[in-house]
Coordinates of C-alpha atoms and ligand atoms in Angstrom, one line a residue:
M1 CA -147.7 128.0 11.2
T2 CA -144.6 130.1 9.9
V3 CA -141.7 128.5 8.4
K4 CA -138.0 130.4 8.5
V5 CA -135.5 129.8 5.6
T6 CA -132.1 130.4 5.1
A7 CA -130.2 133.0 3.0
R8 CA -129.9 131.1 0.7
G9 CA -133.7 129.7 0.3
A10 CA -134.7 133.4 0.4
E11 CA -132.4 134.3 -2.2
R12 CA -133.9 131.4 -4.8
W13 CA -137.2 133.5 -4.3
K14 CA -135.7 137.0 -5.3
Q15 CA -134.6 135.4 -8.4
G16 CA -137.8 134.1 -9.3
H17 CA -138.0 130.4 -8.6
P18 CA -140.6 128.9 -6.3
W19 CA -139.4 126.4 -4.8
I20 CA -137.3 126.3 -1.4
Y21 CA -135.3 123.1 -1.0
R22 CA -135.4 121.2 2.4
S23 CA -131.3 121.8 3.0
D24 CA -132.4 126.1 3.0
V25 CA -135.4 125.3 5.4
A26 CA -134.7 126.8 9.0
E27 CA -137.2 126.1 11.5
E28 CA -139.9 124.5 10.7
P29 CA -142.2 124.3 14.0
D30 CA -144.9 121.9 12.5
K31 CA -144.9 119.2 10.2
T32 CA -147.9 119.2 8.6
P33 CA -148.9 120.4 5.4
G34 CA -150.7 123.4 4.1
I35 CA -150.4 126.5 3.1
V36 CA -147.4 128.9 5.1
A37 CA -145.9 132.1 5.7
V38 CA -142.5 132.5 5.1
T39 CA -139.8 134.5 6.7
D40 CA -136.2 134.7 6.9
R41 CA -134.2 133.3 10.4
K42 CA -135.0 137.2 11.8
G43 CA -138.7 136.9 11.4
K44 CA -138.8 139.6 7.8
F45 CA -141.9 138.1 5.7
L46 CA -140.9 136.6 2.7
G47 CA -144.1 135.2 1.7
Q48 CA -147.3 132.7 1.4
A49 CA -145.8 129.1 0.1
L50 CA -147.6 125.7 -0.4
Y51 CA -145.5 123.5 2.0
S52 CA -144.8 119.9 2.1
P53 CA -143.2 118.1 5.1
K54 CA -142.0 115.1 3.9
S55 CA -140.9 116.4 0.4
E56 CA -137.1 117.3 -0.7
I57 CA -138.8 120.8 -2.1
R58 CA -140.3 121.9 0.9
L59 CA -141.8 124.9 0.0
R60 CA -143.5 126.4 -3.4
L61 CA -143.9 130.2 -3.4
L62 CA -147.7 131.1 -3.6
T63 CA -147.7 135.0 -3.0
R64 CA -145.1 137.7 -1.8
G65 CA -148.5 139.0 -0.4
K66 CA -150.0 138.4 2.9
E67 CA -153.6 138.6 1.2
P68 CA -155.9 135.5 2.1
I69 CA -155.5 132.6 -0.1
D70 CA -159.0 130.7 -0.4
S71 CA -160.8 130.2 -3.0
T72 CA -161.8 133.9 -4.6
W73 CA -157.3 133.6 -4.6
W74 CA -157.4 130.6 -6.9
T75 CA -160.7 131.8 -9.0
E76 CA -158.5 135.0 -10.3
R77 CA -154.9 133.3 -10.6
I78 CA -157.2 130.4 -12.6
A79 CA -158.3 133.3 -14.9
A80 CA -155.5 135.1 -15.2
A81 CA -153.6 131.8 -16.6
A82 CA -156.7 130.8 -18.6
R83 CA -156.4 134.9 -20.2
R84 CA -153.1 134.1 -21.1
R85 CA -154.5 131.4 -23.7
N86 CA -156.0 132.7 -26.7
G87 CA -156.1 131.7 -30.6
I88 CA -155.7 128.0 -29.7
G89 CA -157.2 126.0 -32.1
A90 CA -158.0 123.4 -30.4
S91 CA -160.5 122.0 -28.1
A92 CA -158.0 120.4 -25.2
W93 CA -155.6 122.9 -23.7
R94 CA -153.8 123.2 -20.6
V95 CA -154.6 125.8 -18.5
V96 CA -153.3 125.9 -16.0
H97 CA -149.2 124.9 -16.4
A98 CA -148.1 124.4 -12.6
E99 CA -145.0 126.4 -11.9
G100 CA -145.0 128.0 -15.9
D101 CA -148.1 130.6 -14.8
G102 CA -146.8 130.7 -11.0
L103 CA -149.5 128.2 -10.0
P104 CA -146.7 125.6 -8.5
S105 CA -147.3 121.9 -8.2
L106 CA -151.2 122.5 -9.9
I107 CA -151.5 121.3 -13.4
I108 CA -155.0 121.6 -15.0
D109 CA -156.2 120.6 -18.7
R110 CA -159.4 121.4 -19.9
Y111 CA -161.0 118.9 -22.5
G112 CA -164.2 120.9 -23.6
P113 CA -166.5 121.5 -21.0
W114 CA -164.4 118.5 -18.8
I115 CA -161.5 119.8 -17.0
V116 CA -158.5 116.9 -15.7
V117 CA -156.7 118.7 -12.8
Q118 CA -153.3 117.0 -11.1
L119 CA -152.5 118.1 -7.6
L120 CA -148.4 117.2 -7.3
S121 CA -147.4 118.5 -3.5
A122 CA -148.7 117.7 -0.8
G123 CA -149.3 121.6 0.3
L124 CA -151.6 121.8 -2.3
E125 CA -153.5 118.8 -1.4
T126 CA -154.6 120.3 1.6
A127 CA -155.9 123.7 -0.5
R128 CA -158.2 120.7 -2.9
D129 CA -161.5 122.7 -1.9
D130 CA -160.8 126.3 -2.4
V131 CA -158.8 124.9 -6.1
V132 CA -161.9 122.9 -6.9
A133 CA -164.2 126.0 -6.0
G134 CA -162.0 128.4 -7.8
I135 CA -162.0 125.8 -11.0
T136 CA -165.2 126.1 -10.5
A137 CA -166.3 129.9 -10.8
A138 CA -163.3 130.4 -13.3
L139 CA -163.7 127.9 -15.6
A140 CA -167.8 127.1 -15.5
P141 CA -166.7 123.7 -16.2
E142 CA -169.6 120.2 -16.4
G143 CA -167.1 118.4 -14.5
I144 CA -163.9 118.2 -12.9
L145 CA -161.5 115.2 -12.6
L146 CA -158.4 114.8 -10.5
R147 CA -155.7 112.6 -11.7
N148 CA -153.6 112.5 -8.8
D149 CA -151.9 109.0 -9.9
A150 CA -148.8 111.2 -11.3
G151 CA -145.8 109.5 -9.9
V152 CA -143.8 112.7 -8.3
R153 CA -147.6 112.3 -5.9
R154 CA -144.8 109.5 -4.0
H155 CA -142.0 111.7 -3.0
E156 CA -144.9 114.0 -1.2
G157 CA -146.2 111.0 0.7
L158 CA -149.6 111.5 -1.1
A159 CA -151.6 108.8 -2.3
S160 CA -151.9 107.8 -6.1
E161 CA -156.1 108.0 -7.1
V162 CA -158.6 109.5 -9.4
V163 CA -160.9 111.2 -8.1
L164 CA -164.0 112.9 -9.5
A165 CA -164.2 116.5 -7.8
F166 CA -167.5 117.6 -9.8
G167 CA -170.0 117.2 -11.8
Q168 CA -169.1 114.3 -14.4
V169 CA -166.4 113.4 -17.0
P170 CA -166.4 110.9 -19.9
E171 CA -164.0 107.5 -20.1
V172 CA -163.3 109.7 -23.8
V173 CA -163.3 113.1 -24.7
E174 CA -163.4 113.7 -29.0
V175 CA -160.9 116.5 -29.3
V176 CA -160.5 118.7 -32.6
E177 CA -157.0 120.1 -33.1
E178 CA -156.3 122.4 -36.4
G179 CA -159.8 120.3 -38.0
M180 CA -158.0 116.9 -36.9
K181 CA -160.3 114.6 -34.5
Y182 CA -158.8 112.5 -32.1
L183 CA -159.9 110.7 -28.8
A184 CA -158.4 111.3 -25.3
A185 CA -159.4 109.5 -21.5
P186 CA -159.3 111.7 -18.8
W187 CA -159.5 109.0 -16.7
S188 CA -157.1 106.5 -17.9
G189 CA -154.9 108.4 -21.0
Q190 CA -151.0 109.5 -20.5
K191 CA -150.6 112.5 -18.5
T192 CA -154.5 113.7 -18.1
G193 CA -155.4 111.8 -21.1
A194 CA -153.9 113.4 -24.2
F195 CA -149.9 114.5 -25.3
L196 CA -151.2 118.1 -25.5
D197 CA -147.7 119.4 -25.2
Q198 CA -147.0 118.7 -28.6
R199 CA -150.0 120.6 -30.2
E200 CA -147.9 123.0 -32.4
N201 CA -145.3 120.5 -33.3
R202 CA -148.0 118.1 -34.5
L203 CA -149.1 121.1 -36.8
L204 CA -145.6 121.9 -37.1
V205 CA -144.9 118.4 -39.0
G206 CA -148.1 118.4 -41.0
Q207 CA -147.0 121.5 -43.1
H208 CA -143.5 120.4 -43.5
T209 CA -145.1 116.1 -44.7
R210 CA -143.9 116.2 -48.0
A211 CA -147.2 115.8 -49.9
G212 CA -147.1 112.2 -52.4
G213 CA -144.4 111.4 -50.3
H214 CA -143.9 108.3 -48.1
A215 CA -144.3 109.2 -44.1
L216 CA -143.0 106.9 -41.1
D217 CA -144.3 108.1 -37.0
L218 CA -142.1 106.0 -34.9
F219 CA -143.0 106.0 -31.0
T220 CA -146.9 107.0 -32.7
Y221 CA -149.1 106.0 -28.9
H222 CA -152.3 107.2 -30.5
G223 CA -151.1 108.2 -33.7
S224 CA -151.4 112.2 -33.3
F225 CA -148.5 112.7 -35.6
A226 CA -149.6 110.2 -38.1
L227 CA -152.9 111.6 -38.0
H228 CA -151.3 115.3 -39.4
L229 CA -148.9 113.5 -41.7
A230 CA -151.5 110.7 -43.1
R231 CA -153.6 114.4 -44.4
H232 CA -150.7 115.4 -46.8
A233 CA -148.6 112.1 -47.4
K234 CA -149.6 109.2 -49.8
D235 CA -148.6 106.8 -46.9
V236 CA -147.8 106.7 -43.3
L237 CA -146.5 104.0 -41.5
A238 CA -147.1 104.5 -38.1
V239 CA -145.4 102.2 -35.6
D240 CA -145.6 101.2 -31.5
Q241 CA -144.7 98.4 -29.1
S242 CA -148.2 98.6 -27.0
T243 CA -151.5 97.1 -29.2
E244 CA -154.4 98.8 -27.1
A245 CA -152.2 102.1 -27.9
L246 CA -152.0 101.4 -32.2
A247 CA -156.3 100.5 -31.4
R248 CA -157.0 103.4 -30.3
G249 CA -155.3 104.9 -33.5
V250 CA -157.1 103.3 -35.1
E251 CA -160.2 105.0 -33.9
N252 CA -158.6 108.4 -34.5
A253 CA -157.7 107.3 -38.2
R254 CA -161.6 106.0 -38.6
L255 CA -163.4 109.3 -37.0
N256 CA -160.9 111.1 -39.2
A257 CA -161.8 109.2 -42.6
I258 CA -158.2 108.4 -42.7
G259 CA -157.4 105.0 -44.7
N260 CA -154.0 105.6 -45.8
I261 CA -151.8 104.7 -42.2
E262 CA -150.7 101.2 -41.7
W263 CA -150.4 100.9 -38.0
R264 CA -147.7 98.3 -37.2
E265 CA -147.1 96.7 -33.7
A266 CA -143.1 96.8 -33.6
N267 CA -139.8 97.5 -31.3
A268 CA -139.2 101.0 -33.1
F269 CA -135.2 100.0 -32.7
D270 CA -135.7 96.9 -34.7
L271 CA -138.2 98.2 -37.2
L272 CA -135.8 101.2 -37.8
R273 CA -133.1 98.1 -38.3
E274 CA -135.2 96.4 -40.8
L275 CA -135.8 99.5 -42.8
E276 CA -132.4 100.7 -43.2
R277 CA -131.3 96.3 -44.0
R278 CA -134.4 96.7 -47.0
R279 CA -133.6 100.2 -48.0
E280 CA -136.4 101.7 -47.9
Q281 CA -137.1 106.1 -47.4
F282 CA -139.3 107.7 -46.4
D283 CA -140.0 111.6 -47.0
T284 CA -140.6 113.0 -43.5
I285 CA -140.4 111.2 -40.4
A286 CA -141.8 111.7 -36.7
L287 CA -139.9 110.9 -33.8
D288 CA -141.4 111.3 -30.6
P289 CA -140.0 108.7 -27.9
P290 CA -141.1 108.1 -24.2
A291 CA -138.3 109.9 -21.9
F292 CA -135.6 107.9 -22.2
A293 CA -133.9 109.6 -19.0
K294 CA -136.4 109.3 -16.3
T295 CA -133.0 110.0 -13.4
K296 CA -130.0 112.0 -13.7
A297 CA -127.7 109.1 -13.4
S298 CA -129.8 107.8 -16.6
V299 CA -128.5 110.5 -19.0
E300 CA -126.0 108.7 -20.6
R301 CA -127.5 105.5 -21.5
A302 CA -130.7 107.8 -22.3
V303 CA -128.4 109.7 -25.1
A304 CA -126.8 106.8 -26.3
G305 CA -130.9 105.2 -27.3
Y306 CA -131.9 108.7 -28.5
K307 CA -128.7 108.8 -31.1
E308 CA -129.4 105.0 -32.2
V309 CA -133.0 106.1 -33.2
N310 CA -131.9 109.7 -34.8
L311 CA -129.1 108.0 -36.3
R312 CA -131.3 105.2 -38.3
A313 CA -134.1 108.1 -39.0
M314 CA -131.1 110.1 -40.4
K315 CA -130.0 106.9 -42.5
I316 CA -133.6 106.1 -43.9
L317 CA -134.8 110.2 -44.7
A318 CA -135.1 110.3 -48.8
P319 CA -132.8 113.2 -50.3
G320 CA -134.7 116.7 -49.1
G321 CA -136.6 114.6 -46.5
M322 CA -137.3 115.9 -43.3
L323 CA -137.2 114.7 -39.9
F324 CA -138.7 116.4 -36.9
T325 CA -137.3 114.4 -34.3
S326 CA -138.3 115.3 -30.0
S327 CA -137.8 114.6 -26.4
C328 CA -139.1 114.5 -23.0
S329 CA -136.4 114.0 -20.6
Y330 CA -135.8 116.7 -18.5
H331 CA -132.3 115.8 -17.4
V332 CA -131.2 115.7 -21.0
G333 CA -131.3 119.5 -21.9
R334 CA -131.0 121.4 -25.0
D335 CA -127.5 121.5 -25.3
I336 CA -127.0 117.9 -24.7
F337 CA -130.1 117.1 -27.6
S338 CA -128.4 118.8 -30.7
A339 CA -125.1 117.5 -29.1
M340 CA -126.7 114.6 -30.1
L341 CA -128.3 115.2 -33.3
A342 CA -124.8 116.7 -35.1
D343 CA -123.2 113.5 -33.7
A344 CA -125.6 111.8 -34.9
A345 CA -126.0 114.0 -38.7
R346 CA -122.2 113.0 -38.4
D347 CA -122.4 109.1 -38.4
S348 CA -124.8 109.6 -40.7
G349 CA -123.4 109.6 -43.7
R350 CA -125.8 112.8 -45.0
R351 CA -125.8 116.3 -44.6
I352 CA -128.4 117.3 -42.1
Q353 CA -129.3 120.9 -41.8
F354 CA -130.9 122.2 -39.1
L355 CA -134.8 123.8 -39.7
A356 CA -136.2 125.1 -36.2
A357 CA -136.3 124.5 -32.4
T358 CA -139.4 124.0 -30.5
G359 CA -140.5 123.5 -27.3
A360 CA -143.6 122.5 -25.8
A361 CA -147.0 124.3 -27.1
S362 CA -146.7 127.6 -25.9
D363 CA -149.8 126.9 -23.5
H364 CA -146.6 124.9 -21.6
P365 CA -145.3 128.4 -20.7
E366 CA -141.3 127.3 -19.8
L367 CA -139.9 130.3 -17.5
L368 CA -136.4 130.9 -17.5
N369 CA -136.0 131.2 -13.9
V370 CA -137.5 127.7 -13.1
P371 CA -135.7 125.3 -15.9
E372 CA -137.7 122.7 -14.4
T373 CA -140.7 123.9 -16.3
G374 CA -138.8 123.1 -19.8
Y375 CA -139.0 119.8 -20.7
L376 CA -139.6 119.1 -24.0
K377 CA -137.6 120.0 -27.0
G378 CA -138.4 119.6 -30.6
V379 CA -135.9 120.1 -33.7
L380 CA -136.8 120.0 -37.6
L381 CA -134.4 118.6 -39.4
R382 CA -133.9 118.5 -43.6
A383 CA -131.7 115.9 -45.4
V384 CA -130.2 117.8 -48.2
V385 CA -128.4 115.1 -49.4
Ligands
SAH401 N1 -146.2 110.5 -30.0 C1 -146.8 110.3 -29.7 C2 -146.3 110.4 -28.0 C3 -145.7 109.2 -27.8 S1 -145.5 108.5 -26.0 C4 -148.2 111.6 -29.2 O1 -147.7 112.5 -29.6 O2 -149.2 111.4 -28.6 C5 -144.3 107.3 -26.3 C6 -145.2 105.8 -27.2 O3 -143.8 105.1 -27.4 C7 -145.7 104.9 -26.0 O4 -146.8 104.8 -27.2 C8 -145.7 103.7 -25.9 O5 -145.8 102.5 -25.9 C9 -144.1 103.7 -27.1 N2 -142.9 102.5 -27.0 C10 -142.1 103.2 -26.1 N3 -141.2 102.4 -25.6 C11 -141.3 102.1 -27.6 C12 -140.0 100.9 -28.4 N4 -139.1 100.5 -28.1 N5 -140.4 100.6 -29.6 C13 -142.0 101.1 -29.9 N6 -142.8 102.0 -29.3 C14 -142.1 102.1 -27.8

């Protein structure tokens, strides 16, 4: 099948963005998902793309060439992405970051010998067998799990399912990250089983933790920041509202023979108010909330939420104390996030130094041409006085 696109659609591809929206599709003769040839209105060949007839994002560019897109094609692309990742000091990392690696809507994460995949478009779903064959050939895993239960599949008209595609994948996998162990849950955990995107930020926080001081990890989930804090701090208070998340945190601490973390089930907003009232102070704070802005419309409210937690965290920093703060809301861009932090700093009564801005770990590459590939922002701050 051939799909024709408008000049505006073609221009997007020229600028390195792989998506063409419904409004820029001129002719779509047969509304079945798959891999299609794409031309301009006059019939000039532009490339081959994943086609999603039910999605606003109709086309995702795979190649500008005419080569067959078979299992060998996927093998080569996946192997090339894998080669770009080296020197990662962990047993779990992202092998393919979708658009960021030129493979739109395909996520491939490695957990030791096991692979967890997300197929996030209707076009890609039709290539499932070839993709699985490509992964097998390129990565030689012991098992491949399809975590096809991500919410975005709804926009594609796809079912929500978790399917074993090859071999075996355990319920729980032990990950080693720069000498720290934690358990990931490929079948049921957040994303593909863990927050791999914060790996480098966790190490950064570890490096900046005040030795022998008090540390606080807000929104700790399975305690992955808390573990790195606990290595250096005297004690760590790790906070989450989820009982199950904290139970996993306790297991992770035990796995590393770490005994200086107190796990507290609480609403972070309430607890921050209480800590402030009690004039408690912390030398190092990690603040990694869930995405407060899920849509464009909720940005204003989200920013108010981010400001509240950041302002209160700044207030309870000990003199010279460090705050690592992050946001994974795509709709809250770097500029909005920075402006919010400046606003909080002004209100905090503290003098706050900006030490570093970070993003997702390097195995989650951001493409400048595709802003959607960047969502995680981190900032390291210090309260001078
Ligand atoms: N820092 C973690 C990821 C955090 S995910 C890591 O690097 O692995 C977000 C966590 O925030 C979830 O565990 C969720 O249970 C928790 N959460 C959401 N809202 C909360 C609130 N108001 N108070 C405390 N925890 C909250």
